[in-house]
Coordinates of C-alpha atoms and ligand atoms in Angstrom, one line a residue:
M1450 CA 154.6 123.1 195.6
E1451 CA 153.3 126.0 193.4
K1452 CA 155.8 128.9 192.8
I1453 CA 154.6 132.4 193.1
A1454 CA 155.3 134.9 190.3
Y1455 CA 155.8 138.6 191.2
E1456 CA 154.8 141.9 189.7
I1457 CA 155.7 144.5 192.3
L1458 CA 154.6 148.1 192.3
E1459 CA 157.3 150.7 192.6
R1460 CA 155.9 153.1 195.1
E1461 CA 157.0 156.7 194.8
E1462 CA 155.4 158.0 198.0
P1463 CA 155.6 156.2 201.4
V1464 CA 152.4 154.6 202.7
V1465 CA 150.4 156.9 204.9
L1466 CA 147.5 155.3 206.8
A1467 CA 144.3 157.3 207.4
E1468 CA 143.7 158.3 211.0
N1469 CA 140.3 156.8 211.2
L1470 CA 140.6 153.6 209.3
G1471 CA 137.1 152.3 209.9
F1472 CA 136.6 148.8 208.5
G1473 CA 137.2 147.6 204.9
K1474 CA 137.6 151.1 203.3
Y1475 CA 141.3 151.0 202.4
F1476 CA 143.3 148.5 200.5
T1477 CA 147.0 147.8 200.2
D1478 CA 149.1 147.9 197.0
H1479 CA 149.1 144.1 196.1
I1480 CA 146.8 141.1 195.8
F1481 CA 147.5 137.4 195.6
V1482 CA 145.8 135.6 192.7
M1483 CA 145.8 131.9 191.7
D1484 CA 143.8 130.0 189.0
Y1485 CA 142.2 126.6 189.1
S1486 CA 141.2 124.4 186.2
P1487 CA 140.3 120.7 186.3
A1488 CA 143.2 119.9 183.9
K1489 CA 145.9 121.9 185.8
G1490 CA 144.6 122.0 189.3
W1491 CA 145.7 125.2 191.1
H1492 CA 148.3 127.1 189.0
D1493 CA 149.7 130.5 188.0
A1494 CA 150.0 131.8 191.6
K1495 CA 151.0 135.5 191.5
I1496 CA 151.3 138.5 193.6
M1497 CA 150.6 141.6 191.6
P1498 CA 149.4 145.2 192.0
L1499 CA 145.8 145.4 193.1
R1500 CA 143.6 146.3 190.1
N1501 CA 140.0 145.9 189.0
L1502 CA 138.9 142.5 187.7
S1503 CA 137.7 142.0 184.2
L1504 CA 134.9 139.5 184.2
H1505 CA 132.6 138.0 181.6
P1506 CA 129.0 139.0 182.7
A1507 CA 128.0 135.4 182.8
T1508 CA 130.7 134.5 185.3
T1509 CA 129.0 131.9 187.4
F1510 CA 129.6 133.2 191.0
I1511 CA 127.9 136.5 190.1
H1512 CA 124.7 134.5 189.3
Y1513 CA 124.7 131.5 191.6
G1514 CA 126.9 132.6 194.5
Q1515 CA 129.8 130.0 194.4
T1516 CA 131.9 132.3 196.5
I1517 CA 133.6 131.6 199.8
F1518 CA 135.9 133.8 202.0
E1519 CA 137.9 134.1 205.2
G1520 CA 139.0 136.8 207.5
L1521 CA 142.2 136.9 209.6
K1522 CA 144.5 139.6 210.9
A1523 CA 148.2 140.7 210.9
Y1524 CA 149.5 142.6 213.8
Y1525 CA 152.7 144.4 214.7
G1526 CA 154.1 142.6 217.7
E1527 CA 156.0 144.1 220.7
N1528 CA 159.5 143.6 219.2
G1529 CA 158.7 144.8 215.7
D1530 CA 157.6 141.3 214.4
I1531 CA 154.5 141.0 212.2
L1532 CA 152.3 138.2 213.5
L1533 CA 149.4 136.3 212.0
F1534 CA 146.8 134.7 214.2
R1535 CA 146.1 131.0 213.5
P1536 CA 146.1 131.4 209.7
E1537 CA 146.0 127.6 209.1
K1538 CA 142.6 127.5 210.9
N1539 CA 141.2 129.9 208.3
Y1540 CA 142.4 127.9 205.4
Q1541 CA 141.0 124.7 207.0
R1542 CA 137.7 126.4 207.3
L1543 CA 137.9 127.7 203.7
N1544 CA 138.4 124.1 202.6
N1545 CA 135.3 123.0 204.7
S1546 CA 133.3 125.8 202.9
A1547 CA 134.8 124.7 199.6
R1548 CA 133.6 121.1 200.0
R1549 CA 130.0 122.2 200.8
L1550 CA 129.9 124.5 197.8
C1551 CA 131.5 122.0 195.3
M1552 CA 134.6 124.1 195.0
P1553 CA 138.3 122.9 195.0
E1554 CA 140.3 122.8 198.2
V1555 CA 143.5 124.6 198.5
D1556 CA 146.9 123.5 200.0
I1557 CA 146.8 124.9 203.5
D1558 CA 150.6 125.2 203.9
F1559 CA 151.0 126.9 200.5
M1560 CA 148.2 129.4 201.3
V1561 CA 149.7 130.2 204.7
E1562 CA 153.1 130.9 203.0
A1563 CA 151.4 132.9 200.2
T1564 CA 149.6 135.0 202.9
K1565 CA 152.9 135.6 204.7
E1566 CA 154.5 136.6 201.5
L1567 CA 151.8 139.1 200.6
V1568 CA 151.9 140.6 204.1
R1569 CA 155.7 140.9 203.8
I1570 CA 155.4 142.7 200.5
D1571 CA 152.8 145.1 201.9
K1572 CA 154.3 145.3 205.4
D1573 CA 154.2 149.1 205.4
W1574 CA 150.4 148.9 205.5
V1575 CA 150.4 147.0 208.8
P1576 CA 149.3 149.7 211.3
R1577 CA 151.8 150.2 214.1
N1578 CA 149.4 151.6 216.8
N1579 CA 147.7 149.4 219.3
S1580 CA 144.1 149.6 218.1
D1581 CA 144.4 149.1 214.3
T1582 CA 145.4 146.0 212.3
L1583 CA 145.8 144.6 208.8
Y1584 CA 142.7 142.6 207.9
V1585 CA 143.5 139.7 205.5
R1586 CA 140.7 138.6 203.2
P1587 CA 141.2 135.3 201.3
F1588 CA 138.4 134.5 198.9
M1589 CA 137.5 132.0 196.1
V1590 CA 135.0 132.3 193.3
G1591 CA 133.7 130.1 190.5
S1592 CA 134.9 131.7 187.3
D1593 CA 133.3 129.9 184.3
P1594 CA 131.3 132.1 182.0
F1595 CA 128.2 129.8 181.9
L1596 CA 124.5 130.4 182.8
G1597 CA 123.5 126.8 183.6
V1598 CA 123.2 125.8 187.2
R1599 CA 126.1 123.4 188.0
P1600 CA 129.4 123.8 189.8
S1601 CA 131.9 126.0 187.9
A1602 CA 134.8 124.1 186.3
D1603 CA 137.3 126.9 186.8
Y1604 CA 138.0 129.0 189.9
K1605 CA 140.1 131.9 191.1
M1606 CA 141.6 132.3 194.6
F1607 CA 142.5 135.7 195.9
V1608 CA 144.0 137.2 199.0
M1609 CA 143.6 140.9 199.6
L1610 CA 144.6 143.2 202.5
S1611 CA 142.9 146.1 204.2
P1612 CA 144.2 148.2 207.1
V1613 CA 141.3 148.4 209.6
G1614 CA 140.2 149.9 212.9
A1615 CA 137.3 148.8 215.0
Y1616 CA 134.6 146.9 213.1
Y1617 CA 131.6 148.5 214.9
P1618 CA 131.1 152.3 214.8
E1619 CA 130.9 152.1 218.7
G1620 CA 134.6 151.0 218.8
F1621 CA 135.0 148.9 221.9
K1622 CA 131.9 150.4 223.6
P1623 CA 129.1 147.8 224.2
V1624 CA 126.9 147.1 221.2
K1625 CA 123.1 147.0 221.1
I1626 CA 121.6 143.9 219.6
L1627 CA 118.1 143.1 218.2
I1628 CA 117.0 139.5 218.6
Q1629 CA 115.3 138.8 215.3
D1630 CA 112.5 136.3 214.7
D1631 CA 111.0 137.7 211.5
Y1632 CA 113.9 136.5 209.4
V1633 CA 116.6 133.8 209.7
R1634 CA 120.2 133.9 208.6
A1635 CA 121.0 130.3 207.8
V1636 CA 119.9 126.8 208.4
R1637 CA 121.7 123.7 209.6
K1638 CA 122.3 121.3 206.7
G1639 CA 122.2 124.4 204.5
L1640 CA 125.2 126.8 204.4
G1641 CA 125.1 128.0 208.0
E1642 CA 128.6 126.7 208.9
C1643 CA 130.2 128.0 205.7
K1644 CA 131.7 131.4 205.2
T1645 CA 129.9 132.2 202.0
A1646 CA 128.2 135.2 200.5
A1647 CA 124.7 133.8 200.8
N1648 CA 124.6 133.9 204.6
Y1649 CA 125.6 137.5 204.6
A1650 CA 123.1 138.4 201.9
A1651 CA 120.4 136.6 203.9
S1652 CA 121.3 138.7 207.0
M1653 CA 121.0 142.1 205.4
L1654 CA 117.3 142.8 205.6
G1655 CA 117.1 141.8 209.3
A1656 CA 120.3 143.9 210.0
E1657 CA 118.8 146.9 208.2
I1658 CA 115.6 146.7 210.3
A1659 CA 117.8 146.5 213.4
R1660 CA 119.9 149.4 212.3
K1661 CA 116.8 151.6 211.7
Q1662 CA 115.7 150.9 215.3
G1663 CA 119.2 151.9 216.6
Y1664 CA 120.6 148.4 217.0
T1665 CA 124.1 147.6 215.7
Q1666 CA 123.6 143.9 214.9
V1667 CA 121.1 141.1 214.9
L1668 CA 121.2 138.0 217.2
W1669 CA 119.8 135.2 215.0
L1670 CA 117.7 132.3 216.2
D1671 CA 117.8 128.9 214.7
A1672 CA 115.9 128.7 211.4
V1673 CA 113.9 125.5 212.2
E1674 CA 112.2 126.3 215.5
L1675 CA 113.1 130.0 216.0
K1676 CA 113.9 128.9 219.5
Y1677 CA 117.6 128.6 220.0
I1678 CA 120.2 131.4 220.1
E1679 CA 122.6 131.0 217.2
E1680 CA 125.0 133.8 216.3
V1681 CA 125.3 137.4 215.4
G1682 CA 126.5 137.0 211.8
T1683 CA 129.7 139.0 212.3
M1684 CA 130.4 137.3 215.6
N1685 CA 129.7 134.2 217.7
I1686 CA 127.9 134.8 221.0
F1687 CA 128.8 134.0 224.7
I1688 CA 126.5 134.3 227.6
Q1689 CA 127.6 134.2 231.2
I1690 CA 125.0 132.9 233.5
G1691 CA 126.2 132.7 237.1
D1692 CA 129.7 131.2 236.9
E1693 CA 129.1 129.3 233.7
V1694 CA 129.9 130.7 230.3
I1695 CA 127.6 129.3 227.6
T1696 CA 128.1 129.5 223.8
P1697 CA 125.7 127.9 221.3
K1698 CA 127.0 124.5 220.2
L1699 CA 127.9 124.1 216.5
T1700 CA 124.8 122.5 215.1
G1701 CA 125.5 123.2 211.5
G1702 CA 123.7 126.6 211.3
I1703 CA 126.5 128.5 213.1
L1704 CA 129.9 129.7 211.7
P1705 CA 132.6 127.8 213.6
G1706 CA 134.5 131.0 214.6
I1707 CA 138.3 130.8 215.2
T1708 CA 138.1 133.6 217.8
R1709 CA 135.2 131.5 219.4
L1710 CA 137.5 128.5 219.6
S1711 CA 140.3 130.6 221.1
V1712 CA 138.0 132.2 223.7
I1713 CA 136.8 128.8 224.8
D1714 CA 140.4 127.6 225.3
I1715 CA 141.4 130.8 227.1
L1716 CA 138.4 130.7 229.5
R1717 CA 139.0 127.0 230.3
D1718 CA 142.7 127.8 230.8
W1719 CA 141.5 130.4 233.4
G1720 CA 139.6 127.6 235.2
M1721 CA 136.2 128.8 234.1
T1722 CA 133.4 126.5 233.1
V1723 CA 132.5 126.9 229.4
T1724 CA 129.6 124.9 228.0
E1725 CA 128.9 124.5 224.3
R1726 CA 125.2 123.7 224.2
Q1727 CA 121.9 124.9 222.8
I1728 CA 120.4 127.7 224.8
S1729 CA 116.9 128.8 224.0
I1730 CA 115.7 132.3 224.0
D1731 CA 113.1 131.4 226.7
E1732 CA 115.9 130.0 229.0
F1733 CA 117.9 133.2 228.4
M1734 CA 114.9 135.4 229.3
A1735 CA 114.1 133.3 232.4
E1736 CA 117.7 133.6 233.6
Y1737 CA 117.7 137.3 232.9
D1738 CA 114.5 137.7 234.9
K1739 CA 116.1 135.8 237.8
G1740 CA 119.1 138.3 237.6
N1741 CA 121.5 135.5 236.6
V1742 CA 122.8 136.9 233.3
K1743 CA 126.0 138.5 234.2
E1744 CA 127.4 139.3 230.7
V1745 CA 126.8 138.8 227.0
F1746 CA 129.6 139.3 224.5
G1747 CA 130.5 138.4 221.0
S1748 CA 133.7 137.1 219.4
G1749 CA 135.0 137.4 215.9
T1750 CA 138.1 138.3 213.8
A1751 CA 136.7 141.7 212.8
A1752 CA 134.8 142.3 216.0
V1753 CA 137.5 140.8 218.4
I1754 CA 135.6 140.7 221.7
S1755 CA 132.6 142.9 221.8
S1756 CA 130.5 143.4 224.9
V1757 CA 126.7 143.5 224.4
G1758 CA 125.1 146.2 226.6
E1759 CA 121.5 145.9 225.4
L1760 CA 119.3 143.3 223.8
K1761 CA 115.8 143.7 222.4
Y1762 CA 113.5 140.7 222.0
K1763 CA 109.9 141.3 220.9
D1764 CA 108.6 144.2 223.1
R1765 CA 111.3 143.8 225.8
T1766 CA 114.5 145.7 226.1
L1767 CA 117.2 144.0 228.4
Q1768 CA 120.2 145.8 229.8
V1769 CA 123.3 143.6 230.5
S1770 CA 126.2 144.6 232.7
G1771 CA 124.4 147.9 233.3
G1772 CA 124.9 148.8 229.6
E1773 CA 128.7 149.0 230.3
I1774 CA 131.6 146.8 229.1
G1775 CA 131.4 143.6 231.1
P1776 CA 134.6 142.7 233.2
L1777 CA 135.0 139.3 231.6
A1778 CA 134.7 140.7 228.0
Q1779 CA 137.3 143.4 228.9
K1780 CA 139.7 140.8 230.4
L1781 CA 139.3 138.6 227.4
F1782 CA 139.8 141.4 224.9
D1783 CA 143.0 142.5 226.8
H1784 CA 144.4 139.0 226.9
L1785 CA 143.5 137.9 223.4
T1786 CA 144.9 141.1 221.8
A1787 CA 148.0 140.7 224.0
I1788 CA 148.5 137.2 222.6
Q1789 CA 147.8 138.4 219.0
R1790 CA 150.4 141.2 219.4
G1791 CA 153.0 139.1 221.1
K1792 CA 152.7 141.0 224.5
V1793 CA 152.2 137.9 226.6
E1794 CA 153.4 134.3 226.3
D1795 CA 151.7 132.5 223.5
K1796 CA 151.3 129.3 225.4
F1797 CA 148.9 127.8 222.8
G1798 CA 151.3 128.5 219.9
W1799 CA 148.7 130.5 218.0
T1800 CA 150.7 133.2 216.5
L1801 CA 152.8 132.8 213.3
K1802 CA 155.7 135.2 212.6
V1803 CA 156.0 136.9 209.2
E1804 CA 159.8 137.0 208.8
I1805 CA 161.0 140.3 207.4
P1806 CA 164.5 140.3 205.8
V1807 CA 166.8 142.6 207.7
N1808 CA 167.4 145.0 204.8
A1809 CA 163.8 145.0 203.5
Ligands
COI999 C1 135.4 138.4 210.2 O1 135.3 138.6 211.4 O2 136.4 138.2 209.6 C2 134.2 138.4 209.4 O3 134.1 137.7 208.4 C3 133.1 139.3 209.7 C4 132.6 140.2 208.7 C5 133.6 141.3 208.3 C6 132.1 139.5 207.5

């Protein structure tokens, strides 16, 4: 296995975290970097001080978007341990994205170890309060300086860290969502199930239109028929109709969320019926009109569990859970974050401890 080289910053001042971290505004002292070439495979893994990149202007990912990423979090647990949540799932998904974009796969065990090592080195940046966390952003880019359209030969893999608070400005308050049918985010057999820049770029115009109308996010419909509910872009969606919790099945146009997967397991463990199936916007509206839609909530690493209080579709505005946080969303948020922070038994074995040497 690849060895990691170290260049560690000597800090003169202790780390002081901002009071209102927001999301993605602050970065820790170090970054993990590794290079790939066809001749050497992955090589030159290092952890070094975070600094600007120097890139040739023809670097291929800038032009043609061969770039994939992940998002996971590190938490301070009850007894002072730092915990990562299901990191191997993120690197599995990174490899799935890599295959679709003709990029090289990484060694999952090595990347999990490298992530632990980076978090260990920047441990003072892990927030100690109950609401903030350290967001971990692994990403890979094609790095050839070449303007022809073909997969890059060389690549760079990075992991960077950012202490974060709530993703949405509302905090844990219910979000308002616009159901968008003027634009689509992604298409099955396209890049929909990959965590790649193009899907986020495609979502921005719809999201800006939503924002100008006072909505936090967009709920996207499928790109072929504009009929089925897909996802929110920053989170997967769950709809409780009567006693059944429905989440759109993974048709290829939806990101297979790790929080989504965990929510399904937790709900089933609680004895609830969870169905992964296609749900059309017409079915949703009909159930709403019959008074059967009990709750709508989203799940994501950044968003955690986010209750949806209001949805707008064409000229109709629908209130869910009286515009308040739904009880199921609240219970899930409490339970999932308790698992992530080691406050309740981790019966699924989802958390991974970052061992900190005693005298570190
Ligand atoms: C995440 O939840 O990690 C995401 O990737 C959402 C967003 C910040 C891109």
